[in-house]
Tab-separated table of C-alpha atoms and ligand atoms in Angstrom:
chain	number	residue	atom	x	y	z
A	1	MET	CA	4.065	-10.856	2.203
A	2	LEU	CA	1.134	-8.672	3.067
A	3	ALA	CA	-2.000	-10.662	3.861
A	4	VAL	CA	-4.901	-8.659	2.452
A	5	SER	CA	-7.694	-9.311	4.912
A	6	LYS	CA	-10.362	-6.928	3.588
A	7	GLY	CA	-13.737	-8.619	3.566
A	8	PHE	CA	-12.655	-11.246	6.102
A	9	PRO	CA	-13.397	-11.268	9.827
A	10	ALA	CA	-10.946	-10.804	12.676
A	11	SER	CA	-11.131	-14.539	13.432
A	12	LYS	CA	-9.475	-15.301	10.076
A	13	ILE	CA	-6.735	-12.778	10.766
A	14	MET	CA	-6.171	-14.389	14.144
A	15	GLU	CA	-5.758	-17.826	12.544
A	16	LEU	CA	-3.050	-16.565	10.243
A	17	HIS	CA	-1.435	-14.507	12.963
A	18	ASP	CA	-1.124	-17.671	15.053
A	19	LEU	CA	0.905	-19.141	12.198
A	20	GLY	CA	3.336	-16.237	12.345
A	21	GLN	CA	1.926	-13.673	9.888
A	22	ASN	CA	2.130	-10.136	11.282
A	23	ASP	CA	1.413	-7.834	8.337
A	24	PHE	CA	-2.192	-7.332	7.260
A	25	GLY	CA	-3.626	-5.044	4.585
A	26	GLU	CA	-7.010	-3.353	4.676
A	27	SER	CA	-8.655	-1.003	2.220
A	28	LYS	CA	-11.503	0.503	4.235
A	29	VAL	CA	-10.864	2.571	7.326
A	30	GLN	CA	-13.988	1.680	9.310
A	31	GLU	CA	-13.675	-2.022	8.631
A	32	ALA	CA	-10.009	-1.974	9.601
A	33	LEU	CA	-10.583	-0.064	12.840
A	34	GLN	CA	-13.264	-2.520	13.889
A	35	LYS	CA	-10.896	-5.463	13.411
A	36	LYS	CA	-8.013	-3.613	14.990
A	37	LYS	CA	-10.132	-3.174	18.090
A	38	GLU	CA	-11.102	-6.833	18.158
A	39	LEU	CA	-7.458	-7.808	17.811
A	40	GLU	CA	-5.903	-5.269	20.139
A	41	ASN	CA	-4.275	-8.038	22.143
A	42	CYS	CA	-2.257	-9.132	19.126
A	43	GLU	CA	0.461	-6.575	19.631
A	44	LYS	CA	2.629	-7.837	16.824
A	45	ILE	CA	0.120	-7.114	14.086
A	46	ARG	CA	1.103	-4.294	11.747
A	47	TRP	CA	-1.786	-2.723	9.853
A	48	HIS	CA	-1.174	-1.535	6.303
A	49	PHE	CA	-3.539	0.705	4.385
A	50	ILE	CA	-3.899	-0.241	0.711
A	51	GLY	CA	-7.215	1.325	-0.285
A	52	LYS	CA	-8.231	4.531	-1.960
A	53	ILE	CA	-7.559	7.378	0.441
A	54	GLN	CA	-10.388	9.812	1.106
A	55	SER	CA	-9.035	13.158	2.198
A	56	ASN	CA	-11.373	13.415	5.174
A	57	LYS	CA	-10.020	10.116	6.551
A	58	ILE	CA	-6.342	11.003	6.369
A	59	ARG	CA	-5.982	11.823	10.041
A	60	LYS	CA	-7.523	8.504	11.041
A	61	ILE	CA	-5.304	6.622	8.607
A	62	VAL	CA	-2.183	8.361	9.892
A	63	GLN	CA	-3.158	7.554	13.466
A	64	ASN	CA	-4.005	3.912	12.949
A	65	PHE	CA	-1.786	2.396	10.297
A	66	TYR	CA	1.837	1.332	10.285
A	67	TYR	CA	2.384	1.743	6.537
A	68	ILE	CA	0.309	3.434	3.811
A	69	HIS	CA	0.855	1.838	0.384
A	70	SER	CA	-1.671	3.730	-1.675
A	71	VAL	CA	-0.837	7.445	-1.692
A	72	ASP	CA	-1.985	8.360	-5.160
A	73	SER	CA	-1.569	12.132	-5.509
A	74	TYR	CA	0.669	15.029	-4.628
A	75	GLU	CA	-2.132	16.631	-2.614
A	76	LYS	CA	-2.496	13.555	-0.451
A	77	ILE	CA	1.226	13.367	0.236
A	78	LEU	CA	1.001	16.966	1.366
A	79	LYS	CA	-2.032	16.292	3.565
A	80	ILE	CA	-0.429	13.229	5.136
A	81	SER	CA	2.657	15.295	5.836
A	82	LYS	CA	0.564	17.984	7.550
A	83	ALA	CA	-1.469	15.518	9.610
A	84	SER	CA	1.674	13.638	10.646
A	85	THR	CA	3.416	16.815	11.722
A	86	GLU	CA	0.402	17.804	13.823
A	87	LEU	CA	0.279	14.362	15.381
A	88	GLU	CA	4.044	14.417	15.909
A	89	LYS	CA	4.701	11.211	14.102
A	90	ILE	CA	6.608	9.970	11.089
A	91	THR	CA	4.309	8.172	8.669
A	92	LEU	CA	5.746	5.442	6.517
A	93	LEU	CA	4.312	5.537	3.006
A	94	MET	CA	4.651	4.490	-0.591
A	95	ILE	CA	3.579	6.503	-3.609
A	96	GLN	CA	1.151	4.671	-5.848
A	97	ILE	CA	2.204	5.042	-9.454
A	98	LYS	CA	0.260	4.361	-12.574
A	99	LEU	CA	2.332	2.686	-15.263
A	100	ALA	CA	-0.437	1.733	-17.700
A	101	GLU	CA	-3.791	3.192	-18.651
A	102	ASP	CA	-6.458	1.817	-16.344
A	103	PRO	CA	-9.692	3.705	-15.712
A	104	LEU	CA	-10.269	1.645	-12.556
A	105	LYS	CA	-7.056	2.576	-10.794
A	106	GLY	CA	-5.462	5.744	-9.538
A	107	GLY	CA	-1.886	6.759	-9.063
A	108	MET	CA	0.612	9.451	-9.932
A	109	SER	CA	2.412	9.323	-13.225
A	110	TYR	CA	6.097	8.735	-12.903
A	111	GLU	CA	6.758	12.003	-14.721
A	112	GLU	CA	4.888	13.885	-12.023
A	113	VAL	CA	6.746	12.092	-9.235
A	114	LEU	CA	10.053	13.011	-10.868
A	115	GLN	CA	9.020	16.579	-11.497
A	116	ARG	CA	8.033	17.132	-7.891
A	117	TRP	CA	10.522	14.811	-6.253
A	118	SER	CA	12.919	17.441	-4.905
A	119	GLU	CA	9.965	19.180	-3.282
A	120	ILE	CA	8.236	16.022	-1.996
A	121	LYS	CA	11.463	14.765	-0.493
A	122	LYS	CA	11.531	17.728	1.862
A	123	PHE	CA	8.052	17.192	3.328
A	124	ARG	CA	8.167	16.696	7.055
A	125	GLY	CA	6.452	13.991	9.057
A	126	ILE	CA	6.686	11.340	6.373
A	127	LYS	CA	9.127	8.722	5.222
A	128	ILE	CA	8.602	7.753	1.602
A	129	ASN	CA	9.919	4.256	1.473
A	130	GLY	CA	8.969	3.005	-1.972
A	131	LEU	CA	6.525	2.808	-4.852
A	132	MET	CA	3.338	0.806	-5.172
A	133	THR	CA	1.600	-0.230	-8.335
A	134	ILE	CA	-1.468	-2.192	-9.381
A	135	ASN	CA	-1.395	-3.714	-12.842
A	136	PRO	CA	-4.491	-3.658	-15.034
A	137	LYS	CA	-6.435	-6.909	-15.084
A	138	ASP	CA	-6.047	-9.464	-17.856
A	139	LEU	CA	-2.518	-8.724	-18.947
A	140	THR	CA	-0.304	-11.496	-20.206
A	141	SER	CA	2.453	-12.750	-17.987
A	142	GLU	CA	4.986	-10.886	-20.121
A	143	GLU	CA	3.091	-7.617	-19.896
A	144	ASN	CA	2.826	-7.969	-16.129
A	145	LEU	CA	6.520	-8.638	-15.829
A	146	LYS	CA	7.381	-5.644	-17.980
A	147	LEU	CA	5.343	-3.222	-15.850
A	148	PHE	CA	6.688	-4.645	-12.590
A	149	LYS	CA	10.257	-4.328	-13.829
A	150	LYS	CA	9.529	-0.720	-14.667
A	151	CYS	CA	8.261	-0.114	-11.133
A	152	ARG	CA	11.393	-1.705	-9.678
A	153	PHE	CA	13.590	0.368	-11.979
A	154	LEU	CA	11.898	3.627	-10.965
A	155	THR	CA	12.083	2.692	-7.292
A	156	ASP	CA	15.799	2.088	-7.630
A	157	SER	CA	16.328	5.319	-9.547
A	158	LEU	CA	14.806	7.246	-6.651
A	159	LYS	CA	17.013	5.244	-4.275
A	160	LEU	CA	13.992	3.826	-2.454
A	161	GLN	CA	13.632	0.323	-1.061
A	162	ASP	CA	10.141	-1.013	-1.287
A	163	CYS	CA	8.054	-2.103	-4.246
A	164	SER	CA	4.521	-3.041	-3.273
A	165	MET	CA	3.418	-5.035	-6.293
A	166	GLY	CA	1.880	-8.358	-7.147
A	167	MET	CA	-1.513	-9.755	-6.147
A	168	SER	CA	-2.994	-13.245	-6.215
A	169	ASN	CA	-3.049	-13.431	-10.004
A	170	ASP	CA	0.313	-11.869	-10.813
A	171	TRP	CA	2.569	-12.402	-7.790
A	172	LYS	CA	5.006	-14.680	-9.588
A	173	GLU	CA	5.946	-11.994	-12.089
A	174	ALA	CA	6.198	-9.493	-9.248
A	175	VAL	CA	8.632	-11.715	-7.361
A	176	GLU	CA	10.731	-12.072	-10.478
A	177	ALA	CA	10.827	-8.291	-10.898
A	178	GLY	CA	11.891	-7.622	-7.307
A	179	SER	CA	8.751	-6.989	-5.310
A	180	THR	CA	9.239	-6.487	-1.579
A	181	TRP	CA	5.530	-6.542	-0.647
A	182	LEU	CA	3.233	-9.030	-2.337
A	183	ARG	CA	-0.345	-8.085	-1.507
A	184	LEU	CA	-2.182	-11.391	-1.379
A	185	GLY	CA	-5.862	-11.670	-0.569
A	186	SER	CA	-7.907	-14.375	-2.232
A	187	SER	CA	-4.999	-16.786	-2.663
A	188	ILE	CA	-4.649	-16.874	1.121
A	189	PHE	CA	-8.114	-16.282	2.505
A	190	GLY	CA	-10.248	-17.596	-0.347
A	191	LYS	CA	-12.879	-15.809	-2.419
A	192	ARG	CA	-14.270	-12.551	-1.062
A	193	LYS	CA	-17.989	-11.876	-1.085
A	194	VAL	CA	-17.459	-8.232	-1.993
B	1	LIG	C1	-7.866	-6.489	-2.704
B	1	LIG	C2	-6.518	-6.000	-2.999
B	1	LIG	C3	-5.436	-6.883	-3.097
B	1	LIG	C4	-5.575	-8.384	-2.987
B	1	LIG	O1	-6.168	-8.893	-4.122
B	1	LIG	P1	-6.249	-10.466	-4.407
B	1	LIG	O2	-6.477	-10.547	-5.867
B	1	LIG	O3	-7.379	-10.982	-3.599
B	1	LIG	O4	-4.947	-11.062	-3.995
B	1	LIG	C5	-4.183	-6.337	-3.334
B	1	LIG	N1	-3.995	-5.011	-3.455
B	1	LIG	C6	-4.998	-4.135	-3.369
B	1	LIG	C7	-4.720	-2.690	-3.524
B	1	LIG	C8	-6.290	-4.600	-3.146
B	1	LIG	O5	-7.301	-3.706	-3.069
């Protein structure tokens, strides 16, 4: 489980960390870095980036996060690879894929991932460990399950491990389909103001 702590203060993260939760997800770089600084004594915390990636922040993201879930284009994979090589590190990432039309969400189409897979696989400085997806809002339980199963199927076909899928409103279907990272925010921390 990834505890999505965006919009909540470091004190809330600390409370959950004291209960044994180590993985936290943030979607804004500045906000995350502020909390990371406040919590630098909590050495076990692993910071995951789940937000939209702005190209000019890639270096900072590579430097400060353990796992990037939301890499939504070929160009960004390439840029993360370059930044990681320069920084001499291996960046763990997932490719965000778009399985249904949704004007609010980004992601690569599966066709594009397949088409470029042999090339992407060779990029240095990165370890692509899975696929991430965000379902459109207001789907039925069956529709959610169908899309999540598709994500799991594609992940398996690429011989990858992780599926980052399922949020507070659709995590049950995601578990059933084989999610390995449920990204839960409001169901853990309560309603966000933003
Ligand atoms: C905010 C967010 C979540 C958590 O959403 P909840 O509905 O609060 O559980 C999960 N994934 C991403 C990418 C998010 O931006």
